[in-house]
Tab-separated table of C-alpha atoms in Angstrom:
chain	number	residue	atom	x	y	z
W	1335	MET	CA	4.328	-23.528	123.656
W	1336	THR	CA	3.194	-20.889	121.148
W	1337	LYS	CA	6.552	-19.119	121.240
W	1338	LEU	CA	8.395	-22.420	120.818
W	1339	THR	CA	6.217	-23.310	117.847
W	1340	THR	CA	6.889	-19.929	116.225
W	1341	VAL	CA	10.642	-20.257	116.664
W	1342	GLU	CA	10.701	-23.836	115.348
W	1343	LEU	CA	8.527	-22.883	112.385
W	1344	LYS	CA	10.979	-20.147	111.401
W	1345	LEU	CA	13.896	-22.561	111.700
W	1346	LEU	CA	12.075	-25.172	109.618
W	1347	ALA	CA	11.259	-22.616	106.914
W	1348	ARG	CA	14.958	-21.704	106.657
W	1349	GLU	CA	16.084	-25.323	106.526
W	1350	PRO	CA	17.247	-26.315	102.994
W	1351	GLY	CA	16.014	-29.839	103.614
W	1352	SER	CA	12.446	-28.561	103.898
W	1353	ILE	CA	12.648	-26.992	100.442
W	1354	PHE	CA	14.230	-30.194	99.139
W	1355	THR	CA	11.362	-32.355	100.379
W	1356	ILE	CA	8.842	-30.094	98.628
W	1357	LEU	CA	10.644	-29.548	95.331
W	1358	VAL	CA	11.765	-33.126	94.588
W	1359	PRO	CA	8.284	-34.704	94.325
W	1360	LEU	CA	6.968	-31.565	92.619
W	1361	PHE	CA	9.742	-31.770	90.025
W	1362	ILE	CA	8.968	-35.450	89.368
W	1363	LEU	CA	5.265	-34.683	89.015
W	1364	VAL	CA	5.743	-31.813	86.572
W	1365	VAL	CA	8.418	-33.482	84.430
W	1366	PHE	CA	6.655	-36.816	84.047
W	1367	GLY	CA	3.107	-35.530	84.378
W	1368	SER	CA	3.355	-33.492	81.199
W	1369	SER	CA	3.631	-36.708	79.149
W	1370	ILE	CA	1.072	-38.825	81.032
W	1371	PRO	CA	-2.665	-38.870	80.188
W	1372	PRO	CA	-4.888	-36.797	82.538
W	1373	GLY	CA	-6.746	-39.912	83.704
W	1374	ASP	CA	-3.558	-41.577	84.985
W	1375	THR	CA	-3.910	-43.034	88.492
W	1376	VAL	CA	-0.275	-43.942	89.081
W	1377	LEU	CA	1.991	-40.871	89.052
W	1378	LEU	CA	0.220	-38.654	91.579
W	1379	PRO	CA	-0.061	-41.361	94.286
W	1380	MET	CA	3.624	-42.134	93.681
W	1381	THR	CA	4.709	-38.528	94.169
W	1382	LEU	CA	2.569	-38.210	97.293
W	1383	ALA	CA	4.311	-41.262	98.763
W	1384	ILE	CA	7.691	-39.830	97.762
W	1385	GLY	CA	6.926	-36.522	99.493
W	1386	VAL	CA	5.766	-38.079	102.751
W	1387	GLY	CA	8.682	-40.511	102.696
W	1388	LEU	CA	11.223	-37.698	102.349
W	1389	VAL	CA	9.773	-35.844	105.320
W	1390	GLY	CA	9.481	-38.921	107.523
W	1391	LEU	CA	12.735	-40.691	106.674
W	1392	TYR	CA	15.010	-37.741	105.942
W	1393	GLN	CA	13.838	-34.445	107.397
W	1394	LEU	CA	12.379	-35.613	110.730
W	1395	PRO	CA	15.213	-37.869	111.982
W	1396	THR	CA	17.937	-35.473	110.836
W	1397	THR	CA	16.358	-32.588	112.743
W	1398	LEU	CA	15.815	-34.500	115.987
W	1399	ALA	CA	19.229	-36.173	115.975
W	1400	THR	CA	20.888	-32.806	115.309
W	1401	TYR	CA	19.066	-31.264	118.263
W	1402	ARG	CA	20.303	-34.042	120.542
W	1403	GLU	CA	23.844	-33.775	119.117
W	1404	ARG	CA	23.952	-30.046	119.865
W	1405	GLY	CA	22.706	-30.570	123.411
W	1406	ILE	CA	19.496	-28.647	122.803
W	1407	LEU	CA	17.299	-31.358	124.310
W	1408	ARG	CA	19.552	-31.657	127.349
W	1409	ARG	CA	19.570	-27.903	127.979
W	1410	LEU	CA	15.798	-27.723	127.635
W	1411	SER	CA	15.455	-30.185	130.497
W	1412	THR	CA	16.695	-27.442	132.871
W	1413	THR	CA	14.146	-24.881	131.665
W	1414	PRO	CA	10.357	-24.609	131.970
W	1415	VAL	CA	10.190	-25.787	128.342
W	1416	ARG	CA	10.493	-29.545	128.607
W	1417	PRO	CA	12.195	-31.616	125.876
W	1418	GLY	CA	8.923	-33.418	125.260
W	1419	SER	CA	7.362	-30.114	124.223
W	1420	LEU	CA	10.001	-29.646	121.538
W	1421	LEU	CA	9.457	-33.184	120.294
W	1422	THR	CA	5.712	-32.582	120.076
W	1423	VAL	CA	6.177	-29.303	118.207
W	1424	GLN	CA	8.597	-30.926	115.788
W	1425	LEU	CA	6.184	-33.755	115.030
W	1426	ILE	CA	3.398	-31.260	114.382
W	1427	LEU	CA	5.546	-29.068	112.140
W	1428	GLN	CA	6.935	-32.016	110.185
W	1429	PHE	CA	3.371	-33.240	109.715
W	1430	VAL	CA	2.416	-29.782	108.417
W	1431	LEU	CA	5.392	-29.945	106.041
W	1432	ALA	CA	4.217	-33.305	104.684
W	1433	LEU	CA	0.658	-31.989	104.420
W	1434	THR	CA	1.842	-28.851	102.598
W	1435	THR	CA	3.880	-30.931	100.157
W	1436	CYS	CA	0.910	-33.168	99.349
W	1437	ALA	CA	-1.494	-30.226	99.071
W	1438	LEU	CA	0.848	-28.524	96.603
W	1439	LEU	CA	1.158	-31.719	94.561
W	1440	LEU	CA	-2.616	-32.106	94.438
W	1441	ALA	CA	-3.108	-28.467	93.484
W	1442	VAL	CA	-0.556	-28.562	90.663
W	1443	ALA	CA	-1.769	-31.940	89.409
W	1444	GLY	CA	-5.424	-30.919	89.436
W	1445	THR	CA	-5.081	-27.442	87.937
W	1446	VAL	CA	-1.941	-27.351	85.790
W	1447	LEU	CA	-1.718	-30.963	84.629
W	1448	GLY	CA	-5.419	-31.800	84.697
W	1449	ALA	CA	-4.682	-35.038	86.534
W	1450	HIS	CA	-7.344	-37.203	88.127
W	1451	VAL	CA	-8.006	-36.279	91.777
W	1452	PRO	CA	-10.429	-38.374	93.862
W	1453	SER	CA	-13.654	-36.610	94.787
W	1454	GLN	CA	-13.948	-38.470	98.101
W	1455	ALA	CA	-11.705	-36.641	100.561
W	1456	LEU	CA	-12.244	-38.923	103.577
W	1457	PRO	CA	-10.517	-42.058	102.185
W	1458	VAL	CA	-7.604	-39.929	100.951
W	1459	ALA	CA	-7.247	-38.276	104.357
W	1460	ALA	CA	-7.411	-41.610	106.192
W	1461	VAL	CA	-4.727	-43.191	104.003
W	1462	PHE	CA	-2.565	-40.072	104.261
W	1463	LEU	CA	-2.741	-40.052	108.071
W	1464	LEU	CA	-1.962	-43.748	108.370
W	1465	GLY	CA	0.860	-43.614	105.822
W	1466	THR	CA	2.377	-40.544	107.458
W	1467	ALA	CA	2.215	-42.208	110.871
W	1468	ALA	CA	4.096	-45.235	109.522
W	1469	MET	CA	6.767	-43.089	107.857
W	1470	PHE	CA	7.196	-40.904	110.925
W	1471	ALA	CA	7.513	-43.958	113.167
W	1472	ILE	CA	10.516	-45.143	111.165
W	1473	GLY	CA	11.966	-41.630	111.203
W	1474	LEU	CA	11.634	-41.497	114.994
W	1475	LEU	CA	13.407	-44.841	115.311
W	1476	ILE	CA	16.262	-43.569	113.148
W	1477	ALA	CA	16.490	-40.443	115.311
W	1478	ALA	CA	16.448	-42.608	118.437
W	1479	VAL	CA	19.466	-44.716	117.494
W	1480	ALA	CA	21.518	-42.283	115.362
W	1481	ALA	CA	24.558	-40.816	117.095
W	1482	ASN	CA	24.229	-37.420	115.413
W	1483	GLY	CA	22.471	-35.517	112.658
W	1484	ARG	CA	24.870	-36.610	109.942
W	1485	THR	CA	24.383	-40.260	110.837
W	1486	ALA	CA	20.605	-39.843	110.905
W	1487	ASN	CA	20.779	-38.212	107.484
W	1488	GLY	CA	22.844	-41.056	106.070
W	1489	VAL	CA	20.714	-43.789	107.615
W	1490	GLY	CA	17.569	-42.061	106.388
W	1491	VAL	CA	18.887	-42.019	102.832
W	1492	LEU	CA	19.988	-45.658	103.053
W	1493	VAL	CA	16.549	-46.668	104.291
W	1494	TYR	CA	14.618	-44.446	101.883
W	1495	PHE	CA	15.941	-45.687	98.556
W	1496	PRO	CA	15.472	-49.450	99.108
W	1497	LEU	CA	11.982	-48.785	100.470
W	1498	ALA	CA	11.183	-46.525	97.521
W	1499	TYR	CA	12.324	-49.188	95.063
W	1500	LEU	CA	10.414	-51.996	96.754
W	1501	ALA	CA	7.346	-49.752	96.886
W	1502	GLY	CA	7.392	-49.332	93.113
W	1503	LEU	CA	8.310	-45.653	93.209
W	1504	MET	CA	11.374	-46.086	91.004
W	1505	GLN	CA	10.097	-48.870	88.780
W	1506	PRO	CA	6.460	-49.855	88.198
W	1507	VAL	CA	5.434	-52.807	90.341
W	1508	ASP	CA	4.269	-54.802	87.309
W	1509	GLN	CA	7.801	-54.571	85.887
W	1510	MET	CA	9.508	-55.778	89.070
W	1511	PRO	CA	10.388	-59.413	89.854
W	1512	ASP	CA	7.441	-61.062	91.599
W	1513	ILE	CA	9.362	-61.734	94.795
W	1514	LEU	CA	10.378	-58.078	95.143
W	1515	ALA	CA	6.853	-56.896	94.407
W	1516	ARG	CA	5.516	-59.190	97.116
W	1517	VAL	CA	8.107	-58.003	99.610
W	1518	GLY	CA	7.316	-54.404	98.723
W	1519	ALA	CA	3.670	-54.908	99.661
W	1520	PHE	CA	4.770	-55.483	103.255
W	1521	THR	CA	6.888	-52.330	103.483
W	1522	PRO	CA	5.341	-49.123	104.856
W	1523	MET	CA	6.011	-47.156	101.694
W	1524	GLY	CA	4.744	-49.936	99.460
W	1525	ALA	CA	1.556	-50.253	101.506
W	1526	PHE	CA	1.126	-46.473	101.405
W	1527	ARG	CA	1.522	-46.331	97.631
W	1528	GLN	CA	-0.874	-49.234	97.129
W	1529	ALA	CA	-3.523	-47.717	99.404
W	1530	LEU	CA	-3.254	-44.394	97.574
W	1531	HIS	CA	-3.517	-46.192	94.242
W	1532	ASP	CA	-6.651	-47.984	95.428
W	1533	VAL	CA	-8.257	-44.687	96.384
W	1534	TRP	CA	-7.262	-43.074	93.093
W	1535	THR	CA	-8.873	-45.880	91.126
W	1536	GLY	CA	-12.135	-45.493	93.057
W	1537	LEU	CA	-11.682	-48.537	95.286
W	1538	SER	CA	-11.602	-48.827	99.035
W	1539	PRO	CA	-8.079	-49.336	100.417
W	1540	GLY	CA	-7.370	-53.026	100.874
W	1541	PRO	CA	-7.010	-54.515	104.366
W	1542	LEU	CA	-3.416	-55.603	103.693
W	1543	PRO	CA	-1.911	-52.137	103.061
W	1544	LEU	CA	-3.967	-50.615	105.872
W	1545	GLY	CA	-2.859	-53.348	108.271
W	1546	VAL	CA	0.788	-53.022	107.236
W	1547	MET	CA	0.799	-49.248	107.781
W	1548	ALA	CA	-0.949	-49.565	111.130
W	1549	ALA	CA	1.485	-52.234	112.285
W	1550	TYR	CA	4.512	-50.119	111.415
W	1551	ALA	CA	2.979	-47.037	113.021
W	1552	VAL	CA	2.348	-48.815	116.329
W	1553	ILE	CA	5.225	-51.287	116.634
W	1554	VAL	CA	8.011	-49.032	115.334
W	1555	SER	CA	6.761	-46.078	117.406
W	1556	LEU	CA	6.995	-48.219	120.535
W	1557	ALA	CA	10.541	-49.234	119.580
W	1558	ALA	CA	11.474	-45.591	118.971
W	1559	ALA	CA	10.116	-44.597	122.389
W	1560	ARG	CA	12.076	-47.439	123.979
W	1561	PHE	CA	15.427	-46.448	122.487
W	1562	PHE	CA	15.048	-42.653	122.280
W	1563	ARG	CA	17.697	-40.662	124.164
W	1564	TRP	CA	17.394	-37.009	125.133
W	1565	GLU	CA	21.186	-36.578	125.286
């Protein structure tokens, strides 16, 4: 398991998509953060949601679908290293990638931009874990049904941008039509952004966004497990 983790970590570090998922939210934060007051409670939660969304909806499904397309999962079934071990390692490493992205965003925002960072770490961690679980569940479902890595990549992009818009990551929620804003509250990314915003403003995350994220994490994960194919 340790050797497999080391090999997969090296492959992930060399993957251009990994760099992409780190640099895109960081670029948005730096470019727009330089013109936003330090006490702003909107931009940083938005970029955190963007970073986790890119890992869950783009990086994770593309990697897993590519492995199945290349027959890696099928070949592993004939070795002592079971396919389930690779899936577990990938989930852990993708989680570390999302965590690294968010940690870098927080570090840059707090030190370079002087942005507001919540002092209570527990609510932030709880929302991050729940939001990441919801995003990863959708990514696993995409990987389960995609025929190959290219298809998973395309589906991930097609899913990401509508979700990002409805979540208020491309246009502030208060500037969106009411119906779209209401729909966005019931999407995993919208619930994630709202829960982060609540924490950043010193409030406890509302039951609606927490419930929405939990529902996606559980229900979509079960669907992904049902449809997932090793070959």
